[in-house]
C-alpha positions as protocol buffer text, in pm:
chain_id: "A"
residue {
  index: 1
  type: UNK
  ca { x: -4358 y: 5996 z: -13709 }
}
residue {
  index: 2
  type: UNK
  ca { x: -4200 y: 5675 z: -13805 }
}
residue {
  index: 3
  type: UNK
  ca { x: -4298 y: 5744 z: -14197 }
}
residue {
  index: 4
  type: UNK
  ca { x: -4105 y: 6067 z: -14165 }
}
residue {
  index: 5
  type: UNK
  ca { x: -3830 y: 5934 z: -13991 }
}
residue {
  index: 6
  type: UNK
  ca { x: -3756 y: 5703 z: -14274 }
}
residue {
  index: 7
  type: UNK
  ca { x: -3790 y: 5949 z: -14534 }
}
residue {
  index: 8
  type: UNK
  ca { x: -3587 y: 6172 z: -14363 }
}
residue {
  index: 9
  type: UNK
  ca { x: -3319 y: 5894 z: -14349 }
}
residue {
  index: 10
  type: UNK
  ca { x: -3358 y: 5808 z: -14685 }
}
residue {
  index: 11
  type: UNK
  ca { x: -3282 y: 6176 z: -14786 }
}
residue {
  index: 12
  type: UNK
  ca { x: -2997 y: 6171 z: -14549 }
}
residue {
  index: 13
  type: UNK
  ca { x: -2858 y: 5886 z: -14729 }
}
residue {
  index: 14
  type: UNK
  ca { x: -2944 y: 6034 z: -15012 }
}
residue {
  index: 15
  type: UNK
  ca { x: -2730 y: 6313 z: -15017 }
}
residue {
  index: 16
  type: UNK
  ca { x: -2449 y: 6149 z: -14878 }
}
residue {
  index: 17
  type: UNK
  ca { x: -2442 y: 5914 z: -15169 }
}
residue {
  index: 18
  type: UNK
  ca { x: -2502 y: 6229 z: -15413 }
}
residue {
  index: 19
  type: UNK
  ca { x: -2205 y: 6394 z: -15264 }
}
residue {
  index: 20
  type: UNK
  ca { x: -1987 y: 6107 z: -15213 }
}
residue {
  index: 21
  type: UNK
  ca { x: -1651 y: 6071 z: -15455 }
}
residue {
  index: 22
  type: UNK
  ca { x: -1689 y: 5864 z: -15713 }
}
residue {
  index: 23
  type: UNK
  ca { x: -1406 y: 5793 z: -16007 }
}
residue {
  index: 24
  type: UNK
  ca { x: -1641 y: 5683 z: -16230 }
}
residue {
  index: 25
  type: UNK
  ca { x: -1860 y: 5986 z: -16223 }
}
residue {
  index: 26
  type: UNK
  ca { x: -1577 y: 6249 z: -16163 }
}
residue {
  index: 27
  type: UNK
  ca { x: -1299 y: 6122 z: -16354 }
}
residue {
  index: 28
  type: UNK
  ca { x: -1186 y: 6029 z: -16711 }
}
residue {
  index: 29
  type: UNK
  ca { x: -851 y: 5782 z: -16743 }
}
residue {
  index: 30
  type: UNK
  ca { x: -697 y: 5953 z: -17039 }
}
residue {
  index: 31
  type: UNK
  ca { x: -381 y: 5756 z: -17118 }
}
residue {
  index: 32
  type: UNK
  ca { x: -192 y: 5445 z: -17058 }
}
residue {
  index: 33
  type: UNK
  ca { x: -366 y: 5169 z: -17207 }
}
residue {
  index: 34
  type: UNK
  ca { x: -542 y: 4981 z: -16952 }
}
residue {
  index: 35
  type: UNK
  ca { x: -254 y: 5079 z: -16674 }
}
residue {
  index: 36
  type: UNK
  ca { x: -491 y: 5321 z: -16508 }
}
residue {
  index: 37
  type: UNK
  ca { x: -811 y: 5141 z: -16340 }
}
residue {
  index: 38
  type: UNK
  ca { x: -1095 y: 5272 z: -16172 }
}
residue {
  index: 39
  type: UNK
  ca { x: -1208 y: 4999 z: -15907 }
}
residue {
  index: 40
  type: UNK
  ca { x: -1424 y: 4915 z: -15597 }
}
residue {
  index: 41
  type: UNK
  ca { x: -1751 y: 5093 z: -15772 }
}
residue {
  index: 42
  type: UNK
  ca { x: -1542 y: 5370 z: -15825 }
}
residue {
  index: 43
  type: UNK
  ca { x: -1442 y: 5435 z: -15484 }
}
residue {
  index: 44
  type: UNK
  ca { x: -1063 y: 5355 z: -15579 }
}
residue {
  index: 45
  type: UNK
  ca { x: -801 y: 5448 z: -15851 }
}
residue {
  index: 46
  type: UNK
  ca { x: -479 y: 5288 z: -15935 }
}
residue {
  index: 47
  type: UNK
  ca { x: -221 y: 5441 z: -16194 }
}
residue {
  index: 48
  type: UNK
  ca { x: 41 y: 5214 z: -16280 }
}
residue {
  index: 49
  type: UNK
  ca { x: 383 y: 5233 z: -16447 }
}
residue {
  index: 50
  type: UNK
  ca { x: 581 y: 4988 z: -16617 }
}
residue {
  index: 51
  type: UNK
  ca { x: 911 y: 4985 z: -16860 }
}
residue {
  index: 52
  type: UNK
  ca { x: 650 y: 5056 z: -17174 }
}
residue {
  index: 53
  type: UNK
  ca { x: 420 y: 5328 z: -17036 }
}
residue {
  index: 54
  type: UNK
  ca { x: 277 y: 5489 z: -16726 }
}
residue {
  index: 55
  type: UNK
  ca { x: -72 y: 5627 z: -16695 }
}
residue {
  index: 56
  type: UNK
  ca { x: -249 y: 5932 z: -16589 }
}
residue {
  index: 57
  type: UNK
  ca { x: -649 y: 6040 z: -16560 }
}
residue {
  index: 58
  type: UNK
  ca { x: -844 y: 6379 z: -16551 }
}
residue {
  index: 59
  type: UNK
  ca { x: -1131 y: 6544 z: -16425 }
}
residue {
  index: 60
  type: UNK
  ca { x: -1449 y: 6528 z: -16642 }
}
residue {
  index: 61
  type: UNK
  ca { x: -1535 y: 6922 z: -16483 }
}
residue {
  index: 62
  type: UNK
  ca { x: -1325 y: 7218 z: -16505 }
}
residue {
  index: 63
  type: UNK
  ca { x: -1271 y: 7450 z: -16230 }
}
residue {
  index: 64
  type: UNK
  ca { x: -1233 y: 7832 z: -16158 }
}
residue {
  index: 65
  type: UNK
  ca { x: -1117 y: 7836 z: -15813 }
}
residue {
  index: 66
  type: UNK
  ca { x: -1179 y: 7489 z: -15557 }
}
residue {
  index: 67
  type: UNK
  ca { x: -1046 y: 7312 z: -15297 }
}
residue {
  index: 68
  type: UNK
  ca { x: -965 y: 7001 z: -15411 }
}
residue {
  index: 69
  type: UNK
  ca { x: -892 y: 6707 z: -15163 }
}
residue {
  index: 70
  type: UNK
  ca { x: -746 y: 6370 z: -15324 }
}
residue {
  index: 71
  type: UNK
  ca { x: -633 y: 6060 z: -15068 }
}
residue {
  index: 72
  type: UNK
  ca { x: -302 y: 5924 z: -15223 }
}
residue {
  index: 73
  type: UNK
  ca { x: -70 y: 5612 z: -15146 }
}
residue {
  index: 74
  type: UNK
  ca { x: 237 y: 5658 z: -15344 }
}
residue {
  index: 75
  type: UNK
  ca { x: 469 y: 5422 z: -15500 }
}
residue {
  index: 76
  type: UNK
  ca { x: 613 y: 5214 z: -15194 }
}
residue {
  index: 77
  type: UNK
  ca { x: 1009 y: 5063 z: -15170 }
}
residue {
  index: 78
  type: UNK
  ca { x: 1272 y: 5139 z: -15421 }
}
residue {
  index: 79
  type: UNK
  ca { x: 1068 y: 5418 z: -15634 }
}
residue {
  index: 80
  type: UNK
  ca { x: 1344 y: 5608 z: -15727 }
}
residue {
  index: 81
  type: UNK
  ca { x: 1308 y: 5750 z: -16107 }
}
residue {
  index: 82
  type: UNK
  ca { x: 913 y: 5778 z: -16060 }
}
residue {
  index: 83
  type: UNK
  ca { x: 714 y: 6099 z: -16088 }
}
residue {
  index: 84
  type: UNK
  ca { x: 365 y: 6090 z: -15938 }
}
residue {
  index: 85
  type: UNK
  ca { x: 175 y: 6400 z: -16018 }
}
residue {
  index: 86
  type: UNK
  ca { x: -152 y: 6578 z: -15881 }
}
residue {
  index: 87
  type: UNK
  ca { x: -209 y: 6933 z: -16001 }
}
residue {
  index: 88
  type: UNK
  ca { x: -456 y: 7144 z: -16131 }
}
residue {
  index: 89
  type: UNK
  ca { x: -390 y: 7299 z: -16544 }
}
residue {
  index: 90
  type: UNK
  ca { x: -537 y: 7487 z: -16802 }
}
residue {
  index: 91
  type: UNK
  ca { x: -542 y: 7442 z: -17110 }
}
residue {
  index: 92
  type: UNK
  ca { x: -411 y: 7774 z: -17313 }
}
residue {
  index: 93
  type: UNK
  ca { x: -113 y: 7744 z: -17464 }
}
residue {
  index: 94
  type: UNK
  ca { x: 2 y: 8042 z: -17222 }
}
residue {
  index: 95
  type: UNK
  ca { x: -141 y: 7800 z: -16947 }
}
residue {
  index: 96
  type: UNK
  ca { x: -188 y: 7864 z: -16595 }
}
residue {
  index: 97
  type: UNK
  ca { x: -76 y: 7503 z: -16356 }
}
residue {
  index: 98
  type: UNK
  ca { x: -81 y: 7416 z: -15957 }
}
residue {
  index: 99
  type: UNK
  ca { x: 159 y: 7167 z: -15902 }
}
residue {
  index: 100
  type: UNK
  ca { x: 198 y: 6870 z: -15671 }
}
residue {
  index: 101
  type: UNK
  ca { x: 472 y: 6636 z: -15754 }
}
residue {
  index: 102
  type: UNK
  ca { x: 615 y: 6330 z: -15550 }
}
residue {
  index: 103
  type: UNK
  ca { x: 984 y: 6245 z: -15666 }
}
residue {
  index: 104
  type: UNK
  ca { x: 1027 y: 5865 z: -15580 }
}
residue {
  index: 105
  type: UNK
  ca { x: 1351 y: 5768 z: -15396 }
}
residue {
  index: 106
  type: UNK
  ca { x: 1572 y: 5455 z: -15302 }
}
residue {
  index: 107
  type: UNK
  ca { x: 1393 y: 5244 z: -15022 }
}
residue {
  index: 108
  type: UNK
  ca { x: 1447 y: 5408 z: -14684 }
}
residue {
  index: 109
  type: UNK
  ca { x: 1516 y: 5735 z: -14823 }
}
residue {
  index: 110
  type: UNK
  ca { x: 1239 y: 6040 z: -14833 }
}
residue {
  index: 111
  type: UNK
  ca { x: 1014 y: 6149 z: -15148 }
}
residue {
  index: 112
  type: UNK
  ca { x: 1056 y: 6507 z: -15230 }
}
residue {
  index: 113
  type: UNK
  ca { x: 752 y: 6699 z: -15255 }
}
residue {
  index: 114
  type: UNK
  ca { x: 767 y: 6943 z: -15540 }
}
residue {
  index: 115
  type: UNK
  ca { x: 558 y: 7245 z: -15581 }
}
residue {
  index: 116
  type: UNK
  ca { x: 498 y: 7518 z: -15842 }
}
residue {
  index: 117
  type: UNK
  ca { x: 301 y: 7761 z: -15959 }
}
residue {
  index: 118
  type: UNK
  ca { x: 260 y: 7858 z: -16353 }
}
residue {
  index: 119
  type: UNK
  ca { x: 44 y: 8174 z: -16454 }
}
residue {
  index: 120
  type: UNK
  ca { x: 43 y: 8205 z: -16838 }
}
residue {
  index: 121
  type: UNK
  ca { x: 325 y: 7967 z: -16887 }
}
residue {
  index: 122
  type: UNK
  ca { x: 569 y: 8071 z: -16656 }
}
residue {
  index: 123
  type: UNK
  ca { x: 620 y: 7887 z: -16348 }
}
residue {
  index: 124
  type: UNK
  ca { x: 999 y: 7900 z: -16199 }
}
residue {
  index: 125
  type: UNK
  ca { x: 854 y: 7939 z: -15835 }
}
residue {
  index: 126
  type: UNK
  ca { x: 941 y: 7600 z: -15697 }
}
residue {
  index: 127
  type: UNK
  ca { x: 953 y: 7470 z: -15310 }
}
residue {
  index: 128
  type: UNK
  ca { x: 1023 y: 7122 z: -15216 }
}
residue {
  index: 129
  type: UNK
  ca { x: 972 y: 6918 z: -14903 }
}
residue {
  index: 130
  type: UNK
  ca { x: 1014 y: 6617 z: -14734 }
}
residue {
  index: 131
  type: UNK
  ca { x: 736 y: 6471 z: -14536 }
}
residue {
  index: 132
  type: UNK
  ca { x: 698 y: 6362 z: -14164 }
}
residue {
  index: 133
  type: UNK
  ca { x: 589 y: 6055 z: -14254 }
}
residue {
  index: 134
  type: UNK
  ca { x: 611 y: 5730 z: -14480 }
}
residue {
  index: 135
  type: UNK
  ca { x: 364 y: 5841 z: -14759 }
}
residue {
  index: 136
  type: UNK
  ca { x: 364 y: 5496 z: -14898 }
}
residue {
  index: 137
  type: UNK
  ca { x: 231 y: 5323 z: -14606 }
}
residue {
  index: 138
  type: UNK
  ca { x: -110 y: 5439 z: -14594 }
}
residue {
  index: 139
  type: UNK
  ca { x: -338 y: 5697 z: -14784 }
}
residue {
  index: 140
  type: UNK
  ca { x: -275 y: 6084 z: -14703 }
}
residue {
  index: 141
  type: UNK
  ca { x: -485 y: 6356 z: -14801 }
}
residue {
  index: 142
  type: UNK
  ca { x: -341 y: 6622 z: -15074 }
}
residue {
  index: 143
  type: UNK
  ca { x: -502 y: 6929 z: -15076 }
}
residue {
  index: 144
  type: UNK
  ca { x: -523 y: 7220 z: -15350 }
}
residue {
  index: 145
  type: UNK
  ca { x: -702 y: 7534 z: -15189 }
}
residue {
  index: 146
  type: UNK
  ca { x: -720 y: 7814 z: -15518 }
}
residue {
  index: 147
  type: UNK
  ca { x: -949 y: 8133 z: -15452 }
}
residue {
  index: 148
  type: UNK
  ca { x: -880 y: 8509 z: -15540 }
}
residue {
  index: 149
  type: UNK
  ca { x: -654 y: 8576 z: -15278 }
}
residue {
  index: 150
  type: UNK
  ca { x: -410 y: 8281 z: -15265 }
}
residue {
  index: 151
  type: UNK
  ca { x: -328 y: 7917 z: -15332 }
}
residue {
  index: 152
  type: UNK
  ca { x: -237 y: 7682 z: -15015 }
}
residue {
  index: 153
  type: UNK
  ca { x: -70 y: 7347 z: -15068 }
}
residue {
  index: 154
  type: UNK
  ca { x: -172 y: 7111 z: -14767 }
}
residue {
  index: 155
  type: UNK
  ca { x: -95 y: 6778 z: -14646 }
}
residue {
  index: 156
  type: UNK
  ca { x: -351 y: 6628 z: -14410 }
}
residue {
  index: 157
  type: UNK
  ca { x: -450 y: 6954 z: -14308 }
}
residue {
  index: 158
  type: UNK
  ca { x: -114 y: 7107 z: -14271 }
}
residue {
  index: 159
  type: UNK
  ca { x: -37 y: 7345 z: -14509 }
}
residue {
  index: 160
  type: UNK
  ca { x: 295 y: 7292 z: -14667 }
}
residue {
  index: 161
  type: UNK
  ca { x: 275 y: 7654 z: -14882 }
}
residue {
  index: 162
  type: UNK
  ca { x: 44 y: 7970 z: -14930 }
}
residue {
  index: 163
  type: UNK
  ca { x: 105 y: 8135 z: -15241 }
}
residue {
  index: 164
  type: UNK
  ca { x: -50 y: 8482 z: -15198 }
}
residue {
  index: 165
  type: UNK
  ca { x: -215 y: 8702 z: -15471 }
}
residue {
  index: 166
  type: UNK
  ca { x: 16 y: 9001 z: -15502 }
}
residue {
  index: 167
  type: UNK
  ca { x: -82 y: 9158 z: -15818 }
}
residue {
  index: 168
  type: UNK
  ca { x: -84 y: 9511 z: -15689 }
}
residue {
  index: 169
  type: UNK
  ca { x: 282 y: 9432 z: -15670 }
}
residue {
  index: 170
  type: UNK
  ca { x: 314 y: 9310 z: -16025 }
}
residue {
  index: 171
  type: UNK
  ca { x: 299 y: 8948 z: -15935 }
}
residue {
  index: 172
  type: UNK
  ca { x: 123 y: 8764 z: -16203 }
}
residue {
  index: 173
  type: UNK
  ca { x: -199 y: 8532 z: -16029 }
}
residue {
  index: 174
  type: UNK
  ca { x: -410 y: 8226 z: -16199 }
}
residue {
  index: 175
  type: UNK
  ca { x: -708 y: 8376 z: -16190 }
}
residue {
  index: 176
  type: UNK
  ca { x: -878 y: 8409 z: -16527 }
}
residue {
  index: 177
  type: UNK
  ca { x: -811 y: 8046 z: -16668 }
}
residue {
  index: 178
  type: UNK
  ca { x: -1033 y: 7765 z: -16584 }
}
residue {
  index: 179
  type: UNK
  ca { x: -844 y: 7435 z: -16470 }
}
residue {
  index: 180
  type: UNK
  ca { x: -878 y: 7085 z: -16458 }
}
residue {
  index: 181
  type: UNK
  ca { x: -710 y: 6838 z: -16199 }
}
residue {
  index: 182
  type: UNK
  ca { x: -458 y: 6574 z: -16352 }
}
residue {
  index: 183
  type: UNK
  ca { x: -263 y: 6331 z: -16203 }
}
residue {
  index: 184
  type: UNK
  ca { x: -8 y: 6085 z: -16375 }
}
residue {
  index: 185
  type: UNK
  ca { x: 259 y: 5849 z: -16270 }
}
residue {
  index: 186
  type: UNK
  ca { x: 557 y: 5801 z: -16544 }
}
residue {
  index: 187
  type: UNK
  ca { x: 964 y: 5727 z: -16583 }
}
residue {
  index: 188
  type: UNK
  ca { x: 1135 y: 6033 z: -16497 }
}
residue {
  index: 189
  type: UNK
  ca { x: 1491 y: 5898 z: -16415 }
}
residue {
  index: 190
  type: UNK
  ca { x: 1660 y: 6161 z: -16613 }
}
residue {
  index: 191
  type: UNK
  ca { x: 1634 y: 6408 z: -16340 }
}
residue {
  index: 192
  type: UNK
  ca { x: 1336 y: 6298 z: -16063 }
}
residue {
  index: 193
  type: UNK
  ca { x: 1620 y: 6135 z: -15821 }
}
residue {
  index: 194
  type: UNK
  ca { x: 1906 y: 6306 z: -15716 }
}
residue {
  index: 195
  type: UNK
  ca { x: 1951 y: 6495 z: -16051 }
}
residue {
  index: 196
  type: UNK
  ca { x: 1898 y: 6172 z: -16272 }
}
residue {
  index: 197
  type: UNK
  ca { x: 2208 y: 5993 z: -16085 }
}
residue {
  index: 198
  type: UNK
  ca { x: 1964 y: 5717 z: -15957 }
}
residue {
  index: 199
  type: UNK
  ca { x: 1797 y: 5531 z: -16258 }
}
residue {
  index: 200
  type: UNK
  ca { x: 1448 y: 5354 z: -16271 }
}
residue {
  index: 201
  type: UNK
  ca { x: 1485 y: 4975 z: -16131 }
}
residue {
  index: 202
  type: UNK
  ca { x: 1246 y: 4821 z: -16383 }
}
residue {
  index: 203
  type: UNK
  ca { x: 1301 y: 4491 z: -16175 }
}
residue {
  index: 204
  type: UNK
  ca { x: 1061 y: 4661 z: -15931 }
}
residue {
  index: 205
  type: UNK
  ca { x: 791 y: 4711 z: -16172 }
}
residue {
  index: 206
  type: UNK
  ca { x: 527 y: 4764 z: -16176 }
}
residue {
  index: 207
  type: UNK
  ca { x: 496 y: 5064 z: -16002 }
}
residue {
  index: 208
  type: UNK
  ca { x: 149 y: 5168 z: -15867 }
}
residue {
  index: 209
  type: UNK
  ca { x: 38 y: 5473 z: -15692 }
}
residue {
  index: 210
  type: UNK
  ca { x: -354 y: 5455 z: -15530 }
}
residue {
  index: 211
  type: UNK
  ca { x: -649 y: 5708 z: -15505 }
}
residue {
  index: 212
  type: UNK
  ca { x: -984 y: 5757 z: -15310 }
}
residue {
  index: 213
  type: UNK
  ca { x: -1182 y: 5994 z: -15185 }
}
residue {
  index: 214
  type: UNK
  ca { x: -1148 y: 6230 z: -15424 }
}
residue {
  index: 215
  type: UNK
  ca { x: -1353 y: 6564 z: -15312 }
}
residue {
  index: 216
  type: UNK
  ca { x: -1414 y: 6888 z: -15514 }
}
residue {
  index: 217
  type: UNK
  ca { x: -1547 y: 7160 z: -15379 }
}
residue {
  index: 218
  type: UNK
  ca { x: -1537 y: 7411 z: -15687 }
}
residue {
  index: 219
  type: UNK
  ca { x: -1686 y: 7666 z: -15901 }
}
residue {
  index: 220
  type: UNK
  ca { x: -1751 y: 7450 z: -16191 }
}
residue {
  index: 221
  type: UNK
  ca { x: -1650 y: 7618 z: -16545 }
}
residue {
  index: 222
  type: UNK
  ca { x: -1930 y: 7521 z: -16807 }
}
residue {
  index: 223
  type: UNK
  ca { x: -2027 y: 7710 z: -17136 }
}
residue {
  index: 224
  type: UNK
  ca { x: -1829 y: 8028 z: -17016 }
}
residue {
  index: 225
  type: UNK
  ca { x: -2003 y: 8067 z: -16653 }
}
residue {
  index: 226
  type: UNK
  ca { x: -1941 y: 7947 z: -16331 }
}
residue {
  index: 227
  type: UNK
  ca { x: -2167 y: 7761 z: -16102 }
}
residue {
  index: 228
  type: UNK
  ca { x: -2054 y: 7968 z: -15781 }
}
residue {
  index: 229
  type: UNK
  ca { x: -2330 y: 8226 z: -15704 }
}
residue {
  index: 230
  type: UNK
  ca { x: -2199 y: 8566 z: -15614 }
}
residue {
  index: 231
  type: UNK
  ca { x: -2540 y: 8642 z: -15418 }
}
residue {
  index: 232
  type: UNK
  ca { x: -2449 y: 8337 z: -15171 }
}
residue {
  index: 233
  type: UNK
  ca { x: -2105 y: 8331 z: -15104 }
}
residue {
  index: 234
  type: UNK
  ca { x: -2129 y: 8142 z: -14768 }
}
residue {
  index: 235
  type: UNK
  ca { x: -2228 y: 7838 z: -14944 }
}
residue {
  index: 236
  type: UNK
  ca { x: -1855 y: 7848 z: -15047 }
}
residue {
  index: 237
  type: UNK
  ca { x: -1670 y: 7942 z: -14776 }
}
residue {
  index: 238
  type: UNK
  ca { x: -1363 y: 7834 z: -14892 }
}
residue {
  index: 239
  type: UNK
  ca { x: -1324 y: 8109 z: -15166 }
}
residue {
  index: 240
  type: UNK
  ca { x: -1232 y: 8374 z: -14887 }
}
residue {
  index: 241
  type: UNK
  ca { x: -1035 y: 8119 z: -14689 }
}
residue {
  index: 242
  type: UNK
  ca { x: -717 y: 8185 z: -14560 }
}
residue {
  index: 243
  type: UNK
  ca { x: -511 y: 8072 z: -14271 }
}
residue {
  index: 244
  type: UNK
  ca { x: -593 y: 8085 z: -13935 }
}
residue {
  index: 245
  type: UNK
  ca { x: -320 y: 8152 z: -13661 }
}
residue {
  index: 246
  type: UNK
  ca { x: -283 y: 7784 z: -13576 }
}
residue {
  index: 247
  type: UNK
  ca { x: -197 y: 7711 z: -13929 }
}
residue {
  index: 248
  type: UNK
  ca { x: 23 y: 7994 z: -13981 }
}
residue {
  index: 249
  type: UNK
  ca { x: 208 y: 7861 z: -13695 }
}
residue {
  index: 250
  type: UNK
  ca { x: 202 y: 7503 z: -13851 }
}
residue {
  index: 251
  type: UNK
  ca { x: 346 y: 7600 z: -14230 }
}
residue {
  index: 252
  type: UNK
  ca { x: 607 y: 7797 z: -14016 }
}
residue {
  index: 253
  type: UNK
  ca { x: 710 y: 7447 z: -13850 }
}
residue {
  index: 254
  type: UNK
  ca { x: 686 y: 7301 z: -14188 }
}
residue {
  index: 255
  type: UNK
  ca { x: 903 y: 7528 z: -14374 }
}
residue {
  index: 256
  type: UNK
  ca { x: 1153 y: 7542 z: -14074 }
}
residue {
  index: 257
  type: UNK
  ca { x: 1190 y: 7181 z: -14021 }
}
residue {
  index: 258
  type: UNK
  ca { x: 1069 y: 7000 z: -14389 }
}
residue {
  index: 259
  type: UNK
  ca { x: 1151 y: 7254 z: -14674 }
}
residue {
  index: 260
  type: UNK
  ca { x: 1468 y: 7145 z: -14897 }
}
residue {
  index: 261
  type: UNK
  ca { x: 1459 y: 7390 z: -15124 }
}
residue {
  index: 262
  type: UNK
  ca { x: 1323 y: 7763 z: -15150 }
}
residue {
  index: 263
  type: UNK
  ca { x: 1297 y: 7965 z: -15503 }
}
residue {
  index: 264
  type: UNK
  ca { x: 1287 y: 8291 z: -15274 }
}
residue {
  index: 265
  type: UNK
  ca { x: 1621 y: 8205 z: -15111 }
}
residue {
  index: 266
  type: UNK
  ca { x: 1807 y: 8124 z: -15417 }
}
residue {
  index: 267
  type: UNK
  ca { x: 2023 y: 8407 z: -15517 }
}
residue {
  index: 268
  type: UNK
  ca { x: 2265 y: 8235 z: -15749 }
}
residue {
  index: 269
  type: UNK
  ca { x: 1981 y: 8140 z: -15941 }
}
residue {
  index: 270
  type: UNK
  ca { x: 1842 y: 8491 z: -15929 }
}
residue {
  index: 271
  type: UNK
  ca { x: 2140 y: 8721 z: -15965 }
}
residue {
  index: 272
  type: UNK
  ca { x: 1961 y: 9014 z: -16062 }
}
residue {
  index: 273
  type: UNK
  ca { x: 1746 y: 9013 z: -15781 }
}
residue {
  index: 274
  type: UNK
  ca { x: 1492 y: 8766 z: -15604 }
}
residue {
  index: 275
  type: UNK
  ca { x: 1115 y: 8766 z: -15772 }
}
residue {
  index: 276
  type: UNK
  ca { x: 932 y: 9055 z: -15677 }
}
residue {
  index: 277
  type: UNK
  ca { x: 659 y: 8840 z: -15428 }
}
residue {
  index: 278
  type: UNK
  ca { x: 984 y: 8665 z: -15236 }
}
residue {
  index: 279
  type: UNK
  ca { x: 1037 y: 9038 z: -15108 }
}
residue {
  index: 280
  type: UNK
  ca { x: 692 y: 9124 z: -15027 }
}
residue {
  index: 281
  type: UNK
  ca { x: 567 y: 9190 z: -14690 }
}
């Protein structure tokens, strides 16, 4: 009996280790000349920006649908002019992309969370939010759910945005191009903070964003095939996940209290009429 328990314990430990996020196994730091670092035996990743360069990483695997979670602690203090990105993107010239961008600000002023969805190279679907906490004081979980029916952007389990598949209404939806996870930290002081009025204060450099607990529940795309089996959808419940009543109420709360820009209400930008998805029921 004792031997059986020991074997069971060892098996559980193995499964937990095998499923734990490890940046050494899952991520490649792709640019920055040493400014992106994987630390603590693969459990922590940092990106740094200085006056000469930013840095970035990407996932080793490509995915065709998935739920991606990442704990991020954003650049603290005076982060004006800096942009931290976290997104999915395909590799074609007419690409698909699902964006989180975190636009820095002066000390004490809130970050702007910028979201967008591109299909076949066309975006123009921006929504922006403030957060209800300081994202520089601790790690928070930023999630992208992408399944054939919808895309959901969430923070600590609270949805900020839902973009539904409305192909039946003539709205393009990203569903055929596998994407990688990317993240970067770079200087964008020509537009990032107050439209470029506030510039990066290089006396505050280096700027650093930190990442941990990367989790990818996904359909891995390799050699033209998906790792997900159509015969066992229960193993991938996120493939049909939608917002329950509680989550719908949280979404309404966020959009009422923290949304600062919505392309769907920008009639000056679209004088010929709002995009189709903005008027769909």
